[in-house]
Coordinates of C-alpha atoms in Angstrom, one line a residue:
M422 CA -0.3 0.6 -0.2
T423 CA 1.7 3.0 -1.1
A424 CA 1.3 6.3 1.0
E425 CA 0.5 9.5 0.3
V426 CA 1.6 12.7 -0.7
T427 CA -0.6 15.6 0.2
P428 CA 1.1 18.4 -1.9
P429 CA 1.0 21.3 -0.6
A430 CA -1.7 24.3 -0.6
A431 CA -1.9 26.9 -3.1
N432 CA -2.2 29.7 -1.7
S433 CA -0.1 28.0 1.3
A434 CA 2.3 31.5 3.6
R435 CA 5.3 32.2 1.9
A436 CA 8.6 31.8 4.8
P437 CA 8.8 35.6 6.3
A438 CA 11.4 37.2 4.4
G439 CA 14.9 38.1 6.7
P440 CA 15.6 40.9 8.0
R441 CA 17.8 41.7 5.3
Q442 CA 15.7 41.3 1.9
L443 CA 13.3 44.0 4.9
A444 CA 16.1 46.3 4.4
R445 CA 16.1 46.3 0.7
Q446 CA 12.2 47.0 1.1
R447 CA 12.0 49.5 3.3
R448 CA 14.7 51.5 1.5
R449 CA 13.4 51.3 -1.7
A450 CA 10.5 52.4 -0.7
S451 CA 11.5 54.6 0.5
V452 CA 13.2 55.8 -2.7
L453 CA 10.1 55.2 -4.3
R454 CA 8.9 57.8 -1.5
F455 CA 11.5 60.1 -2.6
W456 CA 11.6 59.7 -5.9
Q457 CA 7.8 60.1 -6.5
R458 CA 8.2 63.5 -4.9
Y459 CA 11.3 64.5 -5.6
R460 CA 9.2 64.7 -9.3
T461 CA 7.0 67.5 -7.5
H462 CA 8.8 69.5 -8.1
R463 CA 9.3 71.2 -11.4
A464 CA 12.7 73.5 -10.4
G465 CA 14.3 70.5 -8.7
L466 CA 13.0 68.5 -12.3
L467 CA 14.7 71.5 -14.2
G468 CA 18.0 71.0 -12.1
L469 CA 17.9 67.5 -12.0
A470 CA 17.6 67.6 -16.4
L471 CA 21.0 70.5 -16.5
L472 CA 22.0 68.3 -14.4
A473 CA 22.1 65.8 -16.2
L474 CA 23.2 66.8 -20.2
F475 CA 26.1 68.7 -17.9
A476 CA 27.4 65.2 -17.1
L477 CA 26.2 63.3 -20.2
A478 CA 28.7 66.2 -21.8
A479 CA 31.7 65.2 -19.4
L480 CA 31.0 61.4 -19.9
T481 CA 31.0 61.7 -23.8
A482 CA 34.0 64.6 -23.7
P483 CA 36.5 62.1 -25.0
L484 CA 34.3 60.4 -28.4
T485 CA 32.7 64.3 -29.0
V486 CA 35.5 66.4 -28.9
G487 CA 38.9 64.5 -28.4
S488 CA 41.8 64.5 -25.8
D489 CA 43.5 66.4 -28.3
V490 CA 41.4 69.1 -27.8
A491 CA 43.8 71.5 -26.3
S492 CA 46.2 70.5 -27.9
V493 CA 48.4 73.5 -28.9
T494 CA 49.8 72.6 -31.1
D495 CA 47.8 71.0 -33.6
A496 CA 45.0 73.9 -32.7
P497 CA 42.7 74.1 -35.8
G498 CA 42.2 77.8 -36.1
R499 CA 43.9 80.6 -35.8
P500 CA 43.9 82.8 -32.8
M501 CA 40.9 84.6 -31.2
E502 CA 38.2 83.9 -34.9
S503 CA 34.7 85.4 -34.2
P504 CA 32.5 82.4 -34.3
S505 CA 32.0 80.9 -36.8
A506 CA 30.4 77.9 -38.7
E507 CA 33.7 75.6 -38.8
F508 CA 33.6 77.2 -34.6
P509 CA 30.5 78.2 -33.5
L510 CA 31.9 80.0 -30.3
G511 CA 35.5 80.7 -32.4
T512 CA 39.0 79.5 -30.8
D513 CA 41.1 80.9 -28.6
R514 CA 44.9 82.6 -28.7
F515 CA 46.6 79.5 -29.9
G516 CA 43.0 79.1 -31.9
R517 CA 41.6 76.3 -30.1
D518 CA 38.1 75.7 -30.5
L519 CA 36.5 77.0 -27.6
L520 CA 32.8 74.9 -27.7
G521 CA 35.5 71.8 -27.4
L522 CA 37.2 72.9 -24.8
L523 CA 34.7 74.5 -23.3
V524 CA 33.0 71.1 -23.4
W525 CA 35.4 69.2 -22.5
G526 CA 36.0 71.9 -19.7
T527 CA 32.9 70.4 -17.7
R528 CA 34.9 66.9 -17.0
V529 CA 37.4 68.6 -15.0
S530 CA 35.6 70.9 -13.1
L531 CA 32.8 68.9 -11.8
L532 CA 35.2 66.3 -10.9
I533 CA 36.3 68.9 -9.1
G534 CA 33.5 70.0 -7.8
L535 CA 32.8 65.9 -6.2
L536 CA 35.4 65.5 -4.5
A537 CA 35.8 68.7 -3.1
A538 CA 32.1 69.0 -2.1
L539 CA 32.9 65.0 -0.6
L540 CA 35.8 65.8 0.6
S541 CA 34.1 68.9 3.3
V542 CA 30.6 66.8 4.0
V543 CA 33.0 63.6 5.1
I544 CA 34.9 65.8 7.7
G545 CA 32.2 68.1 8.5
T546 CA 30.2 64.7 9.3
L547 CA 33.1 63.3 11.4
V548 CA 33.2 66.7 13.5
G549 CA 29.7 67.0 13.8
I550 CA 28.8 63.1 14.8
T551 CA 31.0 63.6 17.1
A552 CA 31.7 66.6 18.9
G553 CA 27.1 65.7 19.6
H554 CA 28.0 62.4 20.5
F555 CA 30.9 62.5 22.9
R556 CA 30.2 66.3 24.2
G557 CA 32.5 67.5 27.1
W558 CA 35.5 68.9 26.3
Y559 CA 36.1 67.2 23.2
A560 CA 32.7 69.3 21.4
T561 CA 34.5 72.5 23.5
V562 CA 37.6 71.8 21.2
M563 CA 36.4 70.5 18.1
M564 CA 33.3 73.7 18.1
R565 CA 35.6 76.3 18.8
V566 CA 38.0 75.2 16.0
T567 CA 34.7 75.3 14.0
D568 CA 33.9 78.6 15.1
W569 CA 37.3 79.7 14.0
F570 CA 37.2 78.5 9.8
L571 CA 33.5 80.2 10.3
V572 CA 34.8 83.7 10.6
M573 CA 38.0 83.1 8.5
P574 CA 36.9 83.9 4.7
T575 CA 36.9 80.7 2.6
L576 CA 38.0 81.8 -0.3
V577 CA 41.4 83.6 1.5
L578 CA 42.0 79.9 3.7
A579 CA 41.6 78.0 -0.1
I580 CA 44.3 81.1 -2.3
A581 CA 46.7 81.1 0.9
L582 CA 47.1 76.6 0.6
A583 CA 46.5 76.5 -3.0
T584 CA 50.0 78.3 -2.5
V585 CA 51.8 77.8 -1.1
M586 CA 51.6 73.5 -1.8
S587 CA 51.6 72.6 -5.7
R588 CA 49.5 73.8 -8.3
S589 CA 47.7 70.0 -9.3
L590 CA 43.5 69.4 -9.0
G591 CA 44.6 67.1 -6.2
T592 CA 45.6 70.3 -4.2
V593 CA 42.5 72.4 -5.2
V594 CA 40.5 69.7 -3.9
L595 CA 41.5 70.0 -0.7
A596 CA 42.2 74.0 -0.6
I597 CA 37.8 73.9 -0.8
G598 CA 37.5 70.4 1.3
V599 CA 38.7 71.6 4.1
T600 CA 38.2 74.9 4.2
S601 CA 34.6 74.6 2.9
W602 CA 33.3 72.6 5.9
P603 CA 32.4 74.5 8.8
T604 CA 29.0 74.8 8.7
T605 CA 28.6 70.9 7.4
A606 CA 29.4 69.9 11.3
R607 CA 27.2 72.7 12.8
L608 CA 23.8 71.0 11.3
V609 CA 24.7 68.1 11.6
R610 CA 25.7 68.6 15.2
A611 CA 22.9 69.8 15.8
Q612 CA 21.1 67.7 14.4
T613 CA 23.1 64.8 16.3
L614 CA 22.3 66.3 19.4
A615 CA 18.6 66.0 18.1
V616 CA 18.5 62.6 17.8
E617 CA 20.5 61.2 21.0
S618 CA 17.7 62.7 23.0
R619 CA 15.2 60.2 21.9
P620 CA 14.9 58.0 24.0
Y621 CA 15.9 54.8 22.0
I622 CA 19.4 55.5 22.1
E623 CA 19.3 55.5 26.2
R624 CA 17.7 51.7 25.4
A625 CA 20.3 51.3 22.7
K626 CA 22.8 52.6 25.8
A627 CA 21.0 50.0 27.7
L628 CA 22.0 47.7 26.4
G629 CA 25.2 47.2 25.8
G630 CA 25.4 49.1 22.7
G631 CA 29.6 51.0 22.5
H632 CA 29.7 54.2 20.8
W633 CA 30.8 53.5 17.3
H634 CA 27.3 51.3 17.7
V635 CA 25.4 53.7 18.8
M636 CA 26.8 56.5 16.1
S637 CA 27.2 54.3 12.8
R638 CA 23.8 52.5 13.5
H639 CA 21.7 55.6 15.1
V640 CA 22.7 58.7 14.5
L641 CA 24.1 58.5 11.0
P642 CA 20.9 57.6 9.6
N643 CA 19.4 60.1 11.1
V644 CA 21.6 62.4 9.5
M645 CA 22.1 61.1 6.4
P646 CA 19.4 63.7 4.5
L647 CA 21.3 66.9 6.2
V648 CA 23.6 65.4 5.3
L649 CA 22.2 64.7 1.2
A650 CA 20.9 68.0 0.9
Q651 CA 24.4 69.6 1.9
A652 CA 26.0 68.3 0.0
T653 CA 23.9 69.5 -3.4
L654 CA 24.6 73.0 -2.4
I655 CA 28.5 72.8 -1.5
I656 CA 29.1 71.0 -5.1
S657 CA 27.2 74.7 -6.7
S658 CA 29.7 76.7 -4.3
S659 CA 33.3 73.7 -4.8
I660 CA 32.7 74.9 -9.2
L661 CA 32.8 78.5 -8.3
A662 CA 35.6 78.0 -5.8
E663 CA 37.0 76.2 -8.1
A664 CA 36.1 79.2 -10.9
T665 CA 37.9 81.5 -9.0
L666 CA 41.4 79.8 -8.2
A667 CA 42.1 79.1 -12.0
F668 CA 41.4 82.7 -12.6
L669 CA 42.9 83.2 -10.3
G670 CA 46.1 81.7 -11.7
L671 CA 46.0 78.8 -9.2
G672 CA 44.9 76.0 -10.6
D673 CA 46.5 73.5 -12.1
P674 CA 48.2 74.9 -15.2
T675 CA 48.3 72.1 -17.4
V676 CA 44.0 70.9 -17.8
V677 CA 41.7 72.6 -18.6
S678 CA 38.5 74.1 -16.7
W679 CA 36.3 76.4 -17.3
G680 CA 37.7 78.2 -14.5
G681 CA 41.2 78.0 -16.8
L682 CA 39.5 79.6 -19.6
L683 CA 38.4 83.1 -18.0
Q684 CA 41.7 83.4 -16.4
E685 CA 43.4 82.9 -20.2
A686 CA 40.5 85.4 -21.6
R687 CA 41.8 87.6 -18.9
E688 CA 45.4 86.9 -20.0
A689 CA 44.9 87.7 -23.5
G690 CA 42.9 90.8 -23.5
A691 CA 40.0 89.5 -24.2
V692 CA 38.2 92.1 -21.9
S693 CA 39.5 95.2 -23.5
S694 CA 38.9 94.4 -26.6
G695 CA 35.5 93.2 -26.8
D696 CA 36.3 89.3 -27.8
W697 CA 33.1 88.3 -25.7
W698 CA 33.0 84.6 -27.0
Y699 CA 35.7 83.6 -24.7
L700 CA 34.7 85.2 -21.7
V701 CA 30.8 84.9 -22.3
P702 CA 30.4 80.7 -22.1
P703 CA 32.7 80.1 -19.7
G704 CA 31.4 82.4 -17.9
I705 CA 27.5 81.0 -18.7
A706 CA 28.3 77.0 -17.9
I707 CA 29.8 78.0 -14.5
A708 CA 26.0 79.6 -14.2
V709 CA 24.0 77.4 -14.8
V710 CA 25.7 74.9 -13.4
A711 CA 25.8 76.3 -9.3
L712 CA 22.3 77.1 -10.6
A713 CA 21.1 74.0 -10.5
F714 CA 22.5 72.0 -8.7
T715 CA 21.3 74.5 -5.8
L716 CA 17.6 74.0 -7.9
C717 CA 18.5 70.1 -6.6
G718 CA 19.5 70.5 -4.2
R719 CA 16.1 72.9 -2.2
A720 CA 14.9 71.1 -3.2
V721 CA 16.0 68.1 -2.0
E722 CA 15.9 70.0 1.4
S723 CA 12.3 70.6 1.0
V724 CA 10.9 66.4 0.7
L725 CA 13.6 65.6 3.6
N726 CA 12.4 68.2 5.4
P727 CA 9.4 69.3 4.9
R728 CA 8.9 71.6 7.2
L729 CA 10.8 74.2 5.6
G730 CA 8.7 74.6 3.2
V731 CA 10.7 75.6 0.0
A732 CA 8.4 76.4 -2.7
R733 CA 8.1 74.3 -5.5

């Protein structure tokens, strides 16, 4: 006599999801909610579209304009040619195509802005979380250092660092990053104090959670939305700072950036001679990308903290 095998019921309950699967589901749901709210901000969508165009131009620059666009010896035109069908934005003082240089400079300007903002946010977040968690003499010392950086002109400190160090992209990133973190540190410390006053932090400490556990598992996830919004705003100021340093002759002379183009235009006398095509396009590009990051940052702030009341 054979035993009958009972097939599983079609409507049987599924096995409960594990902790990691639940965490992934919550993250996906959070990202979806964020996007649904973000796309209601027309200004934020405009900024995102502009950033997508600049990023596409930077990524495809080796294919569209080629890496030899900055070559002085192989310049395709005559020096200081006005805009024409062959050169839509004219040529520079060496006869290079300014449109190609503008597209190629997108790579350097965006890269410096992102790296400098990343360095600034990392320093500010580290200082803010540790000062808000440990308090006492450590917090007092770190906040006094932060106050010193706040009252000192950021541009002056960046110029001083760029002057005493070698002229390279790393120097520019370091000069901007180590002088623009105090605002982030202040905001993160205030948010850390608010988070650590909540009851679940006391429960975590009572259950044996150490300093690292509290800061990394409880405080950091709660301050990350603020850090993300602050990062988008710092990127725009970092790009402006890079353009300023390059315009003052403190950038890397071996690379092409928007600020470097403005500095070359000044040296070539484009202002006095009325060669507007040498000055206007890099200036407009800097202004537009800074505006795009600002629009995105404001929209992110409004989504993550609706109480701010940022206009849509």
